GROMACS .gro file of N, CA and C in nm:
model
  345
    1UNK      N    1  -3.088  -1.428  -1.279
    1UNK     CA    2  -3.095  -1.414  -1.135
    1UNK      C    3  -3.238  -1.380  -1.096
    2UNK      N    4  -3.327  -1.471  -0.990
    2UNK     CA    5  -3.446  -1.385  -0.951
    2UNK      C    6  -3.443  -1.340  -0.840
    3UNK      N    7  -3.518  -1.224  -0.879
    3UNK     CA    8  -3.540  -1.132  -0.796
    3UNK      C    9  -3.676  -1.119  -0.721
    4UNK      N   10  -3.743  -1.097  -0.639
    4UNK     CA   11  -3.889  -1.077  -0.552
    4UNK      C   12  -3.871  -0.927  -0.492
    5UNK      N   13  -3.907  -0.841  -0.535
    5UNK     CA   14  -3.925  -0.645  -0.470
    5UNK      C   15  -4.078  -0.692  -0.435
    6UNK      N   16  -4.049  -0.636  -0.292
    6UNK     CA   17  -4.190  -0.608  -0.224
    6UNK      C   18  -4.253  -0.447  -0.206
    7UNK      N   19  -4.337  -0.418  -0.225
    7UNK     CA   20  -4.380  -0.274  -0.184
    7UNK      C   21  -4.538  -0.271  -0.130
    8UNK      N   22  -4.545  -0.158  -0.067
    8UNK     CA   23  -4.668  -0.171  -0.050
    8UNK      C   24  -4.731  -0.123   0.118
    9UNK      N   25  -4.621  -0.211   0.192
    9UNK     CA   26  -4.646  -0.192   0.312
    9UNK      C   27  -4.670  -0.043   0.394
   10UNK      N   28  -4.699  -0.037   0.562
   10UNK     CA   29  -4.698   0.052   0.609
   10UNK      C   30  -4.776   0.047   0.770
   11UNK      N   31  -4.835   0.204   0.777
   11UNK     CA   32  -4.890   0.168   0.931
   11UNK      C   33  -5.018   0.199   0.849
   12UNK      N   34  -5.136   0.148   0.930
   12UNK     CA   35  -5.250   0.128   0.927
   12UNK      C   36  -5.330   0.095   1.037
   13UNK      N   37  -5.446   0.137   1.105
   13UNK     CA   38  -5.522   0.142   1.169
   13UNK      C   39  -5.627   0.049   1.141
   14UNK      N   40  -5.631   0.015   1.250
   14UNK     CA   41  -5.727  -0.158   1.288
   14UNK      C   42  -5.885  -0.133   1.201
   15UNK      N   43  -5.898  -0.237   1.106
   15UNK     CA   44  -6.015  -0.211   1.036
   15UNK      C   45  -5.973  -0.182   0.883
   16UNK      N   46  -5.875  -0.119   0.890
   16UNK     CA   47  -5.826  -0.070   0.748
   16UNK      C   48  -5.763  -0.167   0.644
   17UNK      N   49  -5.714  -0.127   0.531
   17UNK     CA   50  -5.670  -0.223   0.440
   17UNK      C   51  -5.550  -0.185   0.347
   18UNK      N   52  -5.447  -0.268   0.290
   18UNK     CA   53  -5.344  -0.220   0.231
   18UNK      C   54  -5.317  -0.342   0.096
   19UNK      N   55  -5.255  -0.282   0.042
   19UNK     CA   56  -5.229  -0.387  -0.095
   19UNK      C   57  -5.069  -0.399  -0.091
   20UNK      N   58  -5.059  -0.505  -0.104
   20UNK     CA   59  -4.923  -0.557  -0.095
   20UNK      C   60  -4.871  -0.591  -0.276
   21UNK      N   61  -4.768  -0.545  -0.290
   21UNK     CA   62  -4.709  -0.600  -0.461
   21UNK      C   63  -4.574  -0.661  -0.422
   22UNK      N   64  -4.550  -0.744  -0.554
   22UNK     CA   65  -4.435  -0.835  -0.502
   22UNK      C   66  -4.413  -0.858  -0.690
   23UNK      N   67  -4.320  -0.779  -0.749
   23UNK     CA   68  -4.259  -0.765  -0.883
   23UNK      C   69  -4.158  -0.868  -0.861
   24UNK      N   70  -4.171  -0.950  -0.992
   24UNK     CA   71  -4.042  -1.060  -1.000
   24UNK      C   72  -3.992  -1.050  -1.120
   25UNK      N   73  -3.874  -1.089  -1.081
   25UNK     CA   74  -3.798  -1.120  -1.246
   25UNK      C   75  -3.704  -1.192  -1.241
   26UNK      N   76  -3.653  -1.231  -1.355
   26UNK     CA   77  -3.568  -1.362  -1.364
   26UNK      C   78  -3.597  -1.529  -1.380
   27UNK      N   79  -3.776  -1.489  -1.397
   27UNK     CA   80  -3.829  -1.604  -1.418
   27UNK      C   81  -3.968  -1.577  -1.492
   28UNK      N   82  -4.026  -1.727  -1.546
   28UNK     CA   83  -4.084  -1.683  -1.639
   28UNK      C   84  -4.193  -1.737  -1.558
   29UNK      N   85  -4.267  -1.560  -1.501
   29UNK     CA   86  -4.311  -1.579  -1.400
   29UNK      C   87  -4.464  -1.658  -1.412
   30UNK      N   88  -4.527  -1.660  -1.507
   30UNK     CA   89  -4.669  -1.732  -1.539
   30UNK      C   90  -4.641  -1.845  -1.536
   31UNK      N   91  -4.535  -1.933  -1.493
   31UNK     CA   92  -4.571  -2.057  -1.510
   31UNK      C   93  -4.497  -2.084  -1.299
   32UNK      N   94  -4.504  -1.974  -1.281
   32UNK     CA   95  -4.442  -2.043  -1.073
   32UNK      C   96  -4.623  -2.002  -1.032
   33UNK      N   97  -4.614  -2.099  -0.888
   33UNK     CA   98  -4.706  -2.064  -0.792
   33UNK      C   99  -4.599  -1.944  -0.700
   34UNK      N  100  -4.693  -1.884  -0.678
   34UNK     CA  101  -4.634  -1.778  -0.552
   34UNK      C  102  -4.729  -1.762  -0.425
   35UNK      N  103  -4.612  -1.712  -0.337
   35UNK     CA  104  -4.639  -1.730  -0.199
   35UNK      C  105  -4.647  -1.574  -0.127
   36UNK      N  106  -4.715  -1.559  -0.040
   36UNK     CA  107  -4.701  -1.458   0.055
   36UNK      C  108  -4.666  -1.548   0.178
   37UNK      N  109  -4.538  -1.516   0.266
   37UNK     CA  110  -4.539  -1.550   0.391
   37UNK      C  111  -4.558  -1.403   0.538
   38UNK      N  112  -4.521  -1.434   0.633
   38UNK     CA  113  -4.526  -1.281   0.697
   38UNK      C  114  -4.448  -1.329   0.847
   39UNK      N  115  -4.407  -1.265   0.918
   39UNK     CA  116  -4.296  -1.297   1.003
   39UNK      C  117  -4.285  -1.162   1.105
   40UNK      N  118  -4.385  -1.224   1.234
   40UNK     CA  119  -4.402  -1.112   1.362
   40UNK      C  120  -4.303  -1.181   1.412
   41UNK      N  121  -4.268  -1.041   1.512
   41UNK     CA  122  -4.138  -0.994   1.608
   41UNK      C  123  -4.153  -1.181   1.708
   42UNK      N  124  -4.031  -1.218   1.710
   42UNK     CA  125  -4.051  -1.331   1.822
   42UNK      C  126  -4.107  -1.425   1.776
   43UNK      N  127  -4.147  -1.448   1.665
   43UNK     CA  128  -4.249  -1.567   1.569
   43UNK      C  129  -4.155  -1.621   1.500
   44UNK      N  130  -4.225  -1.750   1.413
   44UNK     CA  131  -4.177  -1.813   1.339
   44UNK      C  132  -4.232  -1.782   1.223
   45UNK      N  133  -4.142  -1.755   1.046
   45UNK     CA  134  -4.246  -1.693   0.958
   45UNK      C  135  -4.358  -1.780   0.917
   46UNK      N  136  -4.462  -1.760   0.854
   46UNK     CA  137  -4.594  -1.841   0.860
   46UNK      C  138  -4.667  -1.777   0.683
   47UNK      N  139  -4.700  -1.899   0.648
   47UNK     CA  140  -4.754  -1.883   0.534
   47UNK      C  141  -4.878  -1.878   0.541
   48UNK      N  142  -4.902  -1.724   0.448
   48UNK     CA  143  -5.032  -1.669   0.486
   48UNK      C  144  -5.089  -1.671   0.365
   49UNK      N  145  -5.099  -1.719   0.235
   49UNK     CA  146  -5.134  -1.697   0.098
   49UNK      C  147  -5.098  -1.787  -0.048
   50UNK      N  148  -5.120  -1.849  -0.065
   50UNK     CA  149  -5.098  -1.915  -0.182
   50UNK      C  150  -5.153  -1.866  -0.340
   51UNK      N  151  -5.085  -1.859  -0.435
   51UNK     CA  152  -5.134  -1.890  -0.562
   51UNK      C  153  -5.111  -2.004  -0.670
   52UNK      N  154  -5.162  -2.086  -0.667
   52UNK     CA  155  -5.127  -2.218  -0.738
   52UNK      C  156  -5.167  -2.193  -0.913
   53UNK      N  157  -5.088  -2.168  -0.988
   53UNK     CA  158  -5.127  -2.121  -1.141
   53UNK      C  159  -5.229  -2.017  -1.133
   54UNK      N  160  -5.301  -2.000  -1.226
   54UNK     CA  161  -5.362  -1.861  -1.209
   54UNK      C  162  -5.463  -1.816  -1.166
   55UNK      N  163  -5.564  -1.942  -1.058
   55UNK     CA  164  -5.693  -1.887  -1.015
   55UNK      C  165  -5.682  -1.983  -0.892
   56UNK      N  166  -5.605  -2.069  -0.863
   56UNK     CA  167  -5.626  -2.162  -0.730
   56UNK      C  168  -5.555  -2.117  -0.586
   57UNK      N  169  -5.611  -2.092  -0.503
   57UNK     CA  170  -5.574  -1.986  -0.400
   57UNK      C  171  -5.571  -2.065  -0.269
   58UNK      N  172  -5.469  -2.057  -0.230
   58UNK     CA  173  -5.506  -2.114  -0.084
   58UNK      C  174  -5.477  -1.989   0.071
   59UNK      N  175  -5.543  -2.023   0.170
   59UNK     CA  176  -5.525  -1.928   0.292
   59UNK      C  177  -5.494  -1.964   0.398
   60UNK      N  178  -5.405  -1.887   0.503
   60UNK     CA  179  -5.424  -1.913   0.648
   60UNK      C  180  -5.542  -1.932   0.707
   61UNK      N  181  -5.592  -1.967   0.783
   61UNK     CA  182  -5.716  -2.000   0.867
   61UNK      C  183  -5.747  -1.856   0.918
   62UNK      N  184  -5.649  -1.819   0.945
   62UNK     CA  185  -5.622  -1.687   1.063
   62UNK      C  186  -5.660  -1.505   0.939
   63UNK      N  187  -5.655  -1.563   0.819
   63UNK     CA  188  -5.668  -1.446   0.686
   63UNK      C  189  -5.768  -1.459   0.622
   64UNK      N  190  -5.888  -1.578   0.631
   64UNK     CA  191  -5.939  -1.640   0.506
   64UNK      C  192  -6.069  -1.540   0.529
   65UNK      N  193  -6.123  -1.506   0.406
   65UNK     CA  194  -6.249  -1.394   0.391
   65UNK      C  195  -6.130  -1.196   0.414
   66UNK      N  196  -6.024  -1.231   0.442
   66UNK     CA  197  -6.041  -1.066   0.484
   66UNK      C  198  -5.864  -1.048   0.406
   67UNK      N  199  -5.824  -1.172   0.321
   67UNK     CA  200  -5.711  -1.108   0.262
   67UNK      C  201  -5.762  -1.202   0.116
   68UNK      N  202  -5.671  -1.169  -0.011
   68UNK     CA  203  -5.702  -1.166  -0.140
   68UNK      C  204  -5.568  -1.207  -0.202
   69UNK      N  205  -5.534  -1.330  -0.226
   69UNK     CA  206  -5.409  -1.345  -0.338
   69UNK      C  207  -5.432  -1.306  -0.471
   70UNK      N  208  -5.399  -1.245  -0.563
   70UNK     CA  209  -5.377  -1.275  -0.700
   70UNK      C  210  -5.237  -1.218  -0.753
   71UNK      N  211  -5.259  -1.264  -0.930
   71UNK     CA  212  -5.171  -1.182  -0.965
   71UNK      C  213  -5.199  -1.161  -1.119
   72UNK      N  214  -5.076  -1.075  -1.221
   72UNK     CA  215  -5.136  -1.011  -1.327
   72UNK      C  216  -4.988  -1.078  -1.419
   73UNK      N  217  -5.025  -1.136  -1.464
   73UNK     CA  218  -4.884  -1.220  -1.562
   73UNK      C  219  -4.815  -1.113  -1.633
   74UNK      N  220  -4.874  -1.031  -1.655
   74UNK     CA  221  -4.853  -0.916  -1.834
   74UNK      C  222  -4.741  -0.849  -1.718
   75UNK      N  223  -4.773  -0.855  -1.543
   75UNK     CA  224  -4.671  -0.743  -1.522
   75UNK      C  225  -4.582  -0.791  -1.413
   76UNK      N  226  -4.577  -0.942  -1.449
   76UNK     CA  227  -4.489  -1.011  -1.368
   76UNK      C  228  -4.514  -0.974  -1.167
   77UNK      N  229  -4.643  -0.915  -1.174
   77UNK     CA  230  -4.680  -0.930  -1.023
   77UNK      C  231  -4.775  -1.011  -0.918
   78UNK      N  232  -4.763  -1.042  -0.844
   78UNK     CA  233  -4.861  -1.067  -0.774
   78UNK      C  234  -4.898  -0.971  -0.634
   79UNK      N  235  -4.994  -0.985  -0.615
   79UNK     CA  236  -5.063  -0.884  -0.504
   79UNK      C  237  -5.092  -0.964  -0.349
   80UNK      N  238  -5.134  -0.893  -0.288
   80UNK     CA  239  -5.205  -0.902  -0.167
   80UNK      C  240  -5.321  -0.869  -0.142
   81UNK      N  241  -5.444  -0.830  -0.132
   81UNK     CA  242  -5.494  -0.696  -0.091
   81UNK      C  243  -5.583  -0.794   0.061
   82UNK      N  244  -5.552  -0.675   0.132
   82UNK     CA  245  -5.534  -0.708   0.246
   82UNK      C  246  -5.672  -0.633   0.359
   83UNK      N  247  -5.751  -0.654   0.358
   83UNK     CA  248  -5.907  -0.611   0.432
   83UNK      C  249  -5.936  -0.646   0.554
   84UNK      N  250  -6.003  -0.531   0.677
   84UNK     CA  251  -5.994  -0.567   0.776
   84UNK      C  252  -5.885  -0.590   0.848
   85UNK      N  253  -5.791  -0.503   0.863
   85UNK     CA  254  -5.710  -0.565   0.917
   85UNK      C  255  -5.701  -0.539   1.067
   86UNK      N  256  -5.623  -0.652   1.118
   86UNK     CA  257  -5.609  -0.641   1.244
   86UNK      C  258  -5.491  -0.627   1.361
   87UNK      N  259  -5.457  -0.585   1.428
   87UNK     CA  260  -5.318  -0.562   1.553
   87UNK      C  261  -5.201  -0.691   1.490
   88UNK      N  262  -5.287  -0.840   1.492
   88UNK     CA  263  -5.211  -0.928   1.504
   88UNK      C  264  -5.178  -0.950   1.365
   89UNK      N  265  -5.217  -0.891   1.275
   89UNK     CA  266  -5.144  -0.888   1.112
   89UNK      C  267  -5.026  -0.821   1.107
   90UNK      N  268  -4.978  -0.768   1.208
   90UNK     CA  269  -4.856  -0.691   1.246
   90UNK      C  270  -4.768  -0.789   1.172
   91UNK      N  271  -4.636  -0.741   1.072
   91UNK     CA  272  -4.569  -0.852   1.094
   91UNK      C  273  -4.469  -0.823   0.943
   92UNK      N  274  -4.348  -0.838   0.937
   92UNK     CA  275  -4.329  -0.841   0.807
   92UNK      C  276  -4.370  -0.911   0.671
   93UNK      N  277  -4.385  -0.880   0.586
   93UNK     CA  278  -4.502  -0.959   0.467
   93UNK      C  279  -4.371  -0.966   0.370
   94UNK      N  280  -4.348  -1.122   0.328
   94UNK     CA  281  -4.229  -1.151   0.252
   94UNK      C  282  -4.335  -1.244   0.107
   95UNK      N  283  -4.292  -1.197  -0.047
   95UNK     CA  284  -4.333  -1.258  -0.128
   95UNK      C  285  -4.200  -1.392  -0.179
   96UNK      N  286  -4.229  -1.492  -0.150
   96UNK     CA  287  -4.166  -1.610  -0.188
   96UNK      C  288  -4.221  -1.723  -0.341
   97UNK      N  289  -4.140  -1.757  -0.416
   97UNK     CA  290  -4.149  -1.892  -0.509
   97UNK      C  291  -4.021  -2.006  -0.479
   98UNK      N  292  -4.092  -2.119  -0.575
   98UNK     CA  293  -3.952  -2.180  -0.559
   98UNK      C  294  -3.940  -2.274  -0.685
   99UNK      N  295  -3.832  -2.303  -0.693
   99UNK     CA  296  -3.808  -2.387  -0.819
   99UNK      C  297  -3.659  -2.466  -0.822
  100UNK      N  298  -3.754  -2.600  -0.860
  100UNK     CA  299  -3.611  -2.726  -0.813
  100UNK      C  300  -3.564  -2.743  -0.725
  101UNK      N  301  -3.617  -2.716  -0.604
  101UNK     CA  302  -3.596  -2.679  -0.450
  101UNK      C  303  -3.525  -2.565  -0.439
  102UNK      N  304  -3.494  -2.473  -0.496
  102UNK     CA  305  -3.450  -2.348  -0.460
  102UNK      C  306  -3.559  -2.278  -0.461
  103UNK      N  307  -3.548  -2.232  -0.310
  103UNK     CA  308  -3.647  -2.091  -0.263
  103UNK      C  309  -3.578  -1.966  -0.266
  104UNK      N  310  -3.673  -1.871  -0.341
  104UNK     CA  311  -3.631  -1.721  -0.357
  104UNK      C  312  -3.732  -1.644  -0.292
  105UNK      N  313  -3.683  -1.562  -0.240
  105UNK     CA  314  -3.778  -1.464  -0.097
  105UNK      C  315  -3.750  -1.333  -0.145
  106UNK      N  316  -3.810  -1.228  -0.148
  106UNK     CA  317  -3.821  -1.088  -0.124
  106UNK      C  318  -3.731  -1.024  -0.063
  107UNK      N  319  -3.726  -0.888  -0.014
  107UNK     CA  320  -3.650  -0.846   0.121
  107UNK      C  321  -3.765  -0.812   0.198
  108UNK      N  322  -3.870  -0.845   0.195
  108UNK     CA  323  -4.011  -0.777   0.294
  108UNK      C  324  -4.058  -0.650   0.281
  109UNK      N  325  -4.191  -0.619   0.356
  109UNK     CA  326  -4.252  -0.515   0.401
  109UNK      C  327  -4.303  -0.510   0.468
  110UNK      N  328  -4.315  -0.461   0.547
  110UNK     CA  329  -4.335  -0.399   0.698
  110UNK      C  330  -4.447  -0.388   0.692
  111UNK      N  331  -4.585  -0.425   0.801
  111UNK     CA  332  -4.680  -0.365   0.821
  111UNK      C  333  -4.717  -0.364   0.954
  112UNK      N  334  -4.773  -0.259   0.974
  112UNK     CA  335  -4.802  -0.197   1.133
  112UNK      C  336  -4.995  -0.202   1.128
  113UNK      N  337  -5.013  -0.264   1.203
  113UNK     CA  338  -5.170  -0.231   1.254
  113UNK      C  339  -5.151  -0.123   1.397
  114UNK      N  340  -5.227  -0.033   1.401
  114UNK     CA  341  -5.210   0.027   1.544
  114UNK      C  342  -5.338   0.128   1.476
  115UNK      N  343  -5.345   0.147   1.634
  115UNK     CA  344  -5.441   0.252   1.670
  115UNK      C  345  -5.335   0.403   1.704
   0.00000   0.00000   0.00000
């Protein structure tokens, strides 16, 4: 069965930065690309992060220079780290893969930008 646990999230003040983790199991996780998506109040969710095997990265337009995909095979995670942030990064942060057309999602984490 896979699983995606997100942690990490929280409130944070405009400018600041947070690291997002997203532990998987049930798959043998060094060989999936993984995803960060994120999903504000009234929005549609939106893919904000790519990892394509172990160094090819792709970004939102709206993240690129001020957020960071990777991940660490030995501990079945991948990260976020998340810089600069801003009001409109508000939004739940969901870690997603998929395989054979089945998509597996997280339960999210919450992050708050505010002053």
């Amino acid at each position: 069965q896979v699983q995606l646990v997100e942690s990490g999230g929280g409130l944070v003040q405009p400018g600041g930065s947070l690291r997002l983790s997203c532990i998987a199991s049930g798959i043998a996780f060094r060989f999936y690309n993984l995803d960060w998506y994120r999903q504000a109040p009234g929005k549609q969710r939106e893919l904000v992060a790519s990892i394509i095997g172990n160094t090819n990265t792709k970004y939102a337009d709206s993240v690129k220079g001020r957020f960071t995909i990777s991940r660490d095979n030995a501990k079945d995670t991948v990260y976020l780290q998340m810089d600069t942030l801003k009001p409109e990064d508000t939004a739940v942060y969901y870690c997603h893969t998929d395989t054979w057309g089945t998509n597996y999602w997280g339960q999210g984490t919450q992050v708050i930008v505010s002053s």
